[in-house]
GROMACS .gro file of N, CA and C in nm:
model
  285
    1UNK      N    1   8.412   8.342  10.144
    1UNK     CA    2   8.506   8.451  10.133
    1UNK      C    3   8.642   8.394  10.097
    2UNK      N    4   8.704   8.452   9.994
    2UNK     CA    5   8.836   8.405   9.953
    2UNK      C    6   8.947   8.479  10.026
    3UNK      N    7   8.931   8.609  10.043
    3UNK     CA    8   9.035   8.689  10.110
    3UNK      C    9   8.971   8.816  10.166
    4UNK      N   10   9.013   8.854  10.286
    4UNK     CA   11   8.959   8.971  10.355
    4UNK      C   12   9.059   9.086  10.349
    5UNK      N   13   9.015   9.200  10.295
    5UNK     CA   14   9.095   9.323  10.292
    5UNK      C   15   9.019   9.427  10.375
    6UNK      N   16   9.062   9.455  10.498
    6UNK     CA   17   8.991   9.554  10.579
    6UNK      C   18   8.984   9.689  10.507
    7UNK      N   19   8.869   9.754  10.518
    7UNK     CA   20   8.849   9.883  10.452
    7UNK      C   21   8.886   9.994  10.548
    8UNK      N   22   9.011  10.036  10.542
    8UNK     CA   23   9.056  10.144  10.628
    8UNK      C   24   9.185  10.204  10.573
    9UNK      N   25   9.210  10.325  10.615
    9UNK     CA   26   9.341  10.384  10.594
    9UNK      C   27   9.408  10.372  10.729
   10UNK      N   28   9.535  10.356  10.732
   10UNK     CA   29   9.591  10.349  10.864
   10UNK      C   30   9.737  10.317  10.871
   11UNK      N   31   9.774  10.280  10.989
   11UNK     CA   32   9.912  10.254  11.022
   11UNK      C   33   9.925  10.113  11.075
   12UNK      N   34  10.044  10.066  11.085
   12UNK     CA   35  10.070   9.932  11.136
   12UNK      C   36  10.040   9.934  11.286
   13UNK      N   37   9.923   9.887  11.324
   13UNK     CA   38   9.874   9.904  11.460
   13UNK      C   39   9.962   9.841  11.567
   14UNK      N   40  10.039   9.740  11.533
   14UNK     CA   41  10.124   9.677  11.632
   14UNK      C   42  10.259   9.742  11.650
   15UNK      N   43  10.290   9.843  11.569
   15UNK     CA   44  10.425   9.900  11.573
   15UNK      C   45  10.430  10.051  11.596
   16UNK      N   46  10.322  10.112  11.635
   16UNK     CA   47  10.322  10.258  11.650
   16UNK      C   48  10.263  10.300  11.784
   17UNK      N   49  10.292  10.422  11.822
   17UNK     CA   50  10.229  10.484  11.939
   17UNK      C   51  10.148  10.601  11.887
   18UNK      N   52  10.029  10.618  11.942
   18UNK     CA   53   9.941  10.726  11.896
   18UNK      C   54   9.916  10.824  12.009
   19UNK      N   55   9.863  10.940  11.973
   19UNK     CA   56   9.825  11.037  12.075
   19UNK      C   57   9.717  10.975  12.163
   20UNK      N   58   9.718  11.004  12.293
   20UNK     CA   59   9.621  10.943  12.385
   20UNK      C   60   9.476  10.957  12.341
   21UNK      N   61   9.439  11.069  12.279
   21UNK     CA   62   9.299  11.086  12.241
   21UNK      C   63   9.258  10.992  12.127
   22UNK      N   64   9.356  10.932  12.058
   22UNK     CA   65   9.326  10.839  11.949
   22UNK      C   66   9.350  10.694  11.988
   23UNK      N   67   9.385  10.668  12.115
   23UNK     CA   68   9.417  10.533  12.158
   23UNK      C   69   9.299  10.438  12.140
   24UNK      N   70   9.176  10.485  12.164
   24UNK     CA   71   9.060  10.397  12.149
   24UNK      C   72   9.046  10.346  12.006
   25UNK      N   73   9.084  10.429  11.908
   25UNK     CA   74   9.079  10.386  11.768
   25UNK      C   75   9.181  10.276  11.745
   26UNK      N   76   9.301  10.294  11.796
   26UNK     CA   77   9.406  10.194  11.779
   26UNK      C   78   9.368  10.064  11.850
   27UNK      N   79   9.309  10.074  11.969
   27UNK     CA   80   9.268   9.955  12.042
   27UNK      C   81   9.167   9.874  11.960
   28UNK      N   82   9.073   9.942  11.895
   28UNK     CA   83   8.975   9.873  11.811
   28UNK      C   84   9.041   9.804  11.694
   29UNK      N   85   9.138   9.869  11.631
   29UNK     CA   86   9.208   9.810  11.517
   29UNK      C   87   9.284   9.684  11.559
   30UNK      N   88   9.351   9.691  11.674
   30UNK     CA   89   9.426   9.576  11.724
   30UNK      C   90   9.331   9.460  11.754
   31UNK      N   91   9.217   9.490  11.814
   31UNK     CA   92   9.119   9.387  11.847
   31UNK      C   93   9.065   9.318  11.721
   32UNK      N   94   9.034   9.395  11.619
   32UNK     CA   95   8.985   9.338  11.493
   32UNK      C   96   9.093   9.255  11.426
   33UNK      N   97   9.214   9.306  11.425
   33UNK     CA   98   9.325   9.233  11.363
   33UNK      C   99   9.346   9.098  11.432
   34UNK      N  100   9.344   9.097  11.566
   34UNK     CA  101   9.362   8.971  11.640
   34UNK      C  102   9.249   8.874  11.609
   35UNK      N  103   9.126   8.923  11.604
   35UNK     CA  104   9.011   8.836  11.577
   35UNK      C  105   9.022   8.772  11.439
   36UNK      N  106   9.063   8.850  11.339
   36UNK     CA  107   9.079   8.797  11.203
   36UNK      C  108   9.188   8.691  11.201
   37UNK      N  109   9.300   8.720  11.264
   37UNK     CA  110   9.412   8.624  11.264
   37UNK      C  111   9.375   8.496  11.339
   38UNK      N  112   9.310   8.509  11.456
   38UNK     CA  113   9.272   8.392  11.535
   38UNK      C  114   9.167   8.307  11.466
   39UNK      N  115   9.081   8.370  11.386
   39UNK     CA  116   8.977   8.295  11.315
   39UNK      C  117   9.032   8.222  11.193
   40UNK      N  118   9.156   8.253  11.156
   40UNK     CA  119   9.217   8.188  11.041
   40UNK      C  120   9.162   8.235  10.908
   41UNK      N  121   9.104   8.353  10.905
   41UNK     CA  122   9.048   8.408  10.781
   41UNK      C  123   9.164   8.454  10.692
   42UNK      N  124   9.166   8.412  10.565
   42UNK     CA  125   9.270   8.462  10.474
   42UNK      C  126   9.256   8.614  10.462
   43UNK      N  127   9.365   8.685  10.483
   43UNK     CA  128   9.355   8.830  10.489
   43UNK      C  129   9.482   8.897  10.439
   44UNK      N  130   9.467   9.025  10.410
   44UNK     CA  131   9.580   9.112  10.378
   44UNK      C  132   9.552   9.246  10.444
   45UNK      N  133   9.637   9.284  10.539
   45UNK     CA  134   9.626   9.414  10.601
   45UNK      C  135   9.716   9.510  10.524
   46UNK      N  136   9.660   9.619  10.478
   46UNK     CA  137   9.737   9.718  10.401
   46UNK      C  138   9.752   9.843  10.487
   47UNK      N  139   9.876   9.880  10.514
   47UNK     CA  140   9.903  10.000  10.594
   47UNK      C  141   9.953  10.110  10.502
   48UNK      N  142   9.877  10.218  10.493
   48UNK     CA  143   9.917  10.331  10.410
   48UNK      C  144  10.015  10.422  10.481
   49UNK      N  145  10.063  10.376  10.597
   49UNK     CA  146  10.157  10.453  10.678
   49UNK      C  147  10.106  10.591  10.712
   50UNK      N  148   9.977  10.596  10.734
   50UNK     CA  149   9.910  10.716  10.782
   50UNK      C  150   9.946  10.839  10.699
   51UNK      N  151   9.921  10.829  10.569
   51UNK     CA  152   9.953  10.938  10.477
   51UNK      C  153   9.878  11.066  10.510
   52UNK      N  154   9.771  11.056  10.585
   52UNK     CA  155   9.690  11.174  10.614
   52UNK      C  156   9.723  11.235  10.750
   53UNK      N  157   9.839  11.204  10.807
   53UNK     CA  158   9.871  11.257  10.938
   53UNK      C  159   9.868  11.409  10.941
   54UNK      N  160   9.893  11.470  10.828
   54UNK     CA  161   9.887  11.616  10.817
   54UNK      C  162   9.751  11.668  10.864
   55UNK      N  163   9.645  11.598  10.828
   55UNK     CA  164   9.510  11.646  10.857
   55UNK      C  165   9.476  11.639  11.005
   56UNK      N  166   9.536  11.548  11.078
   56UNK     CA  167   9.508  11.542  11.221
   56UNK      C  168   9.553  11.671  11.287
   57UNK      N  169   9.673  11.715  11.255
   57UNK     CA  170   9.724  11.837  11.316
   57UNK      C  171   9.650  11.961  11.265
   58UNK      N  172   9.625  11.967  11.135
   58UNK     CA  173   9.564  12.087  11.077
   58UNK      C  174   9.414  12.095  11.103
   59UNK      N  175   9.342  11.986  11.084
   59UNK     CA  176   9.196  11.992  11.097
   59UNK      C  177   9.147  11.961  11.238
   60UNK      N  178   9.207  11.864  11.303
   60UNK     CA  179   9.157  11.823  11.435
   60UNK      C  180   9.226  11.898  11.549
   61UNK      N  181   9.347  11.941  11.527
   61UNK     CA  182   9.424  12.018  11.625
   61UNK      C  183   9.418  11.956  11.766
   62UNK      N  184   9.469  11.835  11.783
   62UNK     CA  185   9.455  11.766  11.912
   62UNK      C  186   9.533  11.829  12.026
   63UNK      N  187   9.630  11.913  11.997
   63UNK     CA  188   9.713  11.969  12.104
   63UNK      C  189   9.681  12.113  12.138
   64UNK      N  190   9.579  12.168  12.078
   64UNK     CA  191   9.547  12.308  12.103
   64UNK      C  192   9.445  12.323  12.215
   65UNK      N  193   9.444  12.440  12.271
   65UNK     CA  194   9.349  12.474  12.375
   65UNK      C  195   9.209  12.481  12.312
   66UNK      N  196   9.114  12.410  12.370
   66UNK     CA  197   8.979  12.406  12.313
   66UNK      C  198   8.901  12.535  12.335
   67UNK      N  199   8.955  12.626  12.414
   67UNK     CA  200   8.885  12.750  12.443
   67UNK      C  201   8.913  12.859  12.340
   68UNK      N  202   9.000  12.832  12.243
   68UNK     CA  203   9.032  12.934  12.143
   68UNK      C  204   9.006  12.881  12.003
   69UNK      N  205   8.975  12.974  11.914
   69UNK     CA  206   8.952  12.940  11.774
   69UNK      C  207   9.030  13.039  11.689
   70UNK      N  208   9.097  12.990  11.585
   70UNK     CA  209   9.169  13.078  11.494
   70UNK      C  210   9.081  13.103  11.373
   71UNK      N  211   9.052  13.229  11.344
   71UNK     CA  212   8.972  13.265  11.228
   71UNK      C  213   9.065  13.334  11.129
   72UNK      N  214   9.076  13.277  11.010
   72UNK     CA  215   9.161  13.334  10.907
   72UNK      C  216   9.080  13.430  10.820
   73UNK      N  217   9.141  13.539  10.776
   73UNK     CA  218   9.070  13.638  10.695
   73UNK      C  219   8.976  13.720  10.782
   74UNK      N  220   8.862  13.758  10.725
   74UNK     CA  221   8.767  13.840  10.798
   74UNK      C  222   8.670  13.758  10.880
   75UNK      N  223   8.661  13.629  10.851
   75UNK     CA  224   8.567  13.544  10.923
   75UNK      C  225   8.429  13.544  10.861
   76UNK      N  226   8.412  13.612  10.748
   76UNK     CA  227   8.282  13.622  10.684
   76UNK      C  228   8.263  13.523  10.571
   77UNK      N  229   8.368  13.453  10.532
   77UNK     CA  230   8.359  13.358  10.422
   77UNK      C  231   8.282  13.234  10.467
   78UNK      N  232   8.186  13.194  10.388
   78UNK     CA  233   8.109  13.075  10.421
   78UNK      C  234   8.180  12.952  10.367
   79UNK      N  235   8.169  12.841  10.437
   79UNK     CA  236   8.235  12.717  10.394
   79UNK      C  237   8.135  12.615  10.346
   80UNK      N  238   8.182  12.522  10.267
   80UNK     CA  239   8.098  12.413  10.217
   80UNK      C  240   8.163  12.282  10.259
   81UNK      N  241   8.136  12.238  10.380
   81UNK     CA  242   8.201  12.119  10.433
   81UNK      C  243   8.148  11.991  10.369
   82UNK      N  244   8.028  11.994  10.317
   82UNK     CA  245   7.971  11.877  10.252
   82UNK      C  246   8.056  11.834  10.134
   83UNK      N  247   8.106  11.929  10.058
   83UNK     CA  248   8.188  11.897   9.942
   83UNK      C  249   8.311  11.816   9.983
   84UNK      N  250   8.376  11.853  10.093
   84UNK     CA  251   8.493  11.780  10.138
   84UNK      C  252   8.455  11.637  10.179
   85UNK      N  253   8.343  11.621  10.250
   85UNK     CA  254   8.305  11.487  10.295
   85UNK      C  255   8.271  11.398  10.176
   86UNK      N  256   8.216  11.455  10.070
   86UNK     CA  257   8.186  11.376   9.950
   86UNK      C  258   8.316  11.330   9.886
   87UNK      N  259   8.414  11.418   9.875
   87UNK     CA  260   8.542  11.380   9.816
   87UNK      C  261   8.610  11.272   9.899
   88UNK      N  262   8.607  11.285  10.030
   88UNK     CA  263   8.667  11.183  10.116
   88UNK      C  264   8.594  11.051  10.100
   89UNK      N  265   8.461  11.055  10.093
   89UNK     CA  266   8.383  10.933  10.073
   89UNK      C  267   8.417  10.865   9.942
   90UNK      N  268   8.434  10.944   9.836
   90UNK     CA  269   8.471  10.887   9.707
   90UNK      C  270   8.610  10.828   9.711
   91UNK      N  271   8.701  10.895   9.780
   91UNK     CA  272   8.837  10.844   9.792
   91UNK      C  273   8.838  10.711   9.866
   92UNK      N  274   8.762  10.701   9.974
   92UNK     CA  275   8.757  10.578  10.051
   92UNK      C  276   8.696  10.464   9.971
   93UNK      N  277   8.599  10.495   9.887
   93UNK     CA  278   8.532  10.389   9.812
   93UNK      C  279   8.621  10.329   9.704
   94UNK      N  280   8.731  10.395   9.670
   94UNK     CA  281   8.821  10.342   9.568
   94UNK      C  282   8.929  10.254   9.625
   95UNK      N  283   8.938  10.241   9.758
   95UNK     CA  284   9.043  10.159   9.818
   95UNK      C  285   8.985  10.036   9.881
   0.00000   0.00000   0.00000
């Protein structure tokens, strides 16, 4: 291996505070980063500065009451969530 580029979108794990429900994700990132550095593996960590933070609030809604759901429109429109996951997968494969 000549150089290691971790495959992730993210933030500078050593310089940010995250919502408690996402702390386990940050802990894993810090652990992997330390292991790479301690092993002396040539690496480049790229932080996209969490460009997708909008989606955490809009899609995951970490601060809302889990007992309620907001339905926009009549609630009869069917969704195609597979299409979104394919687009996200394609986006990730290009980085």
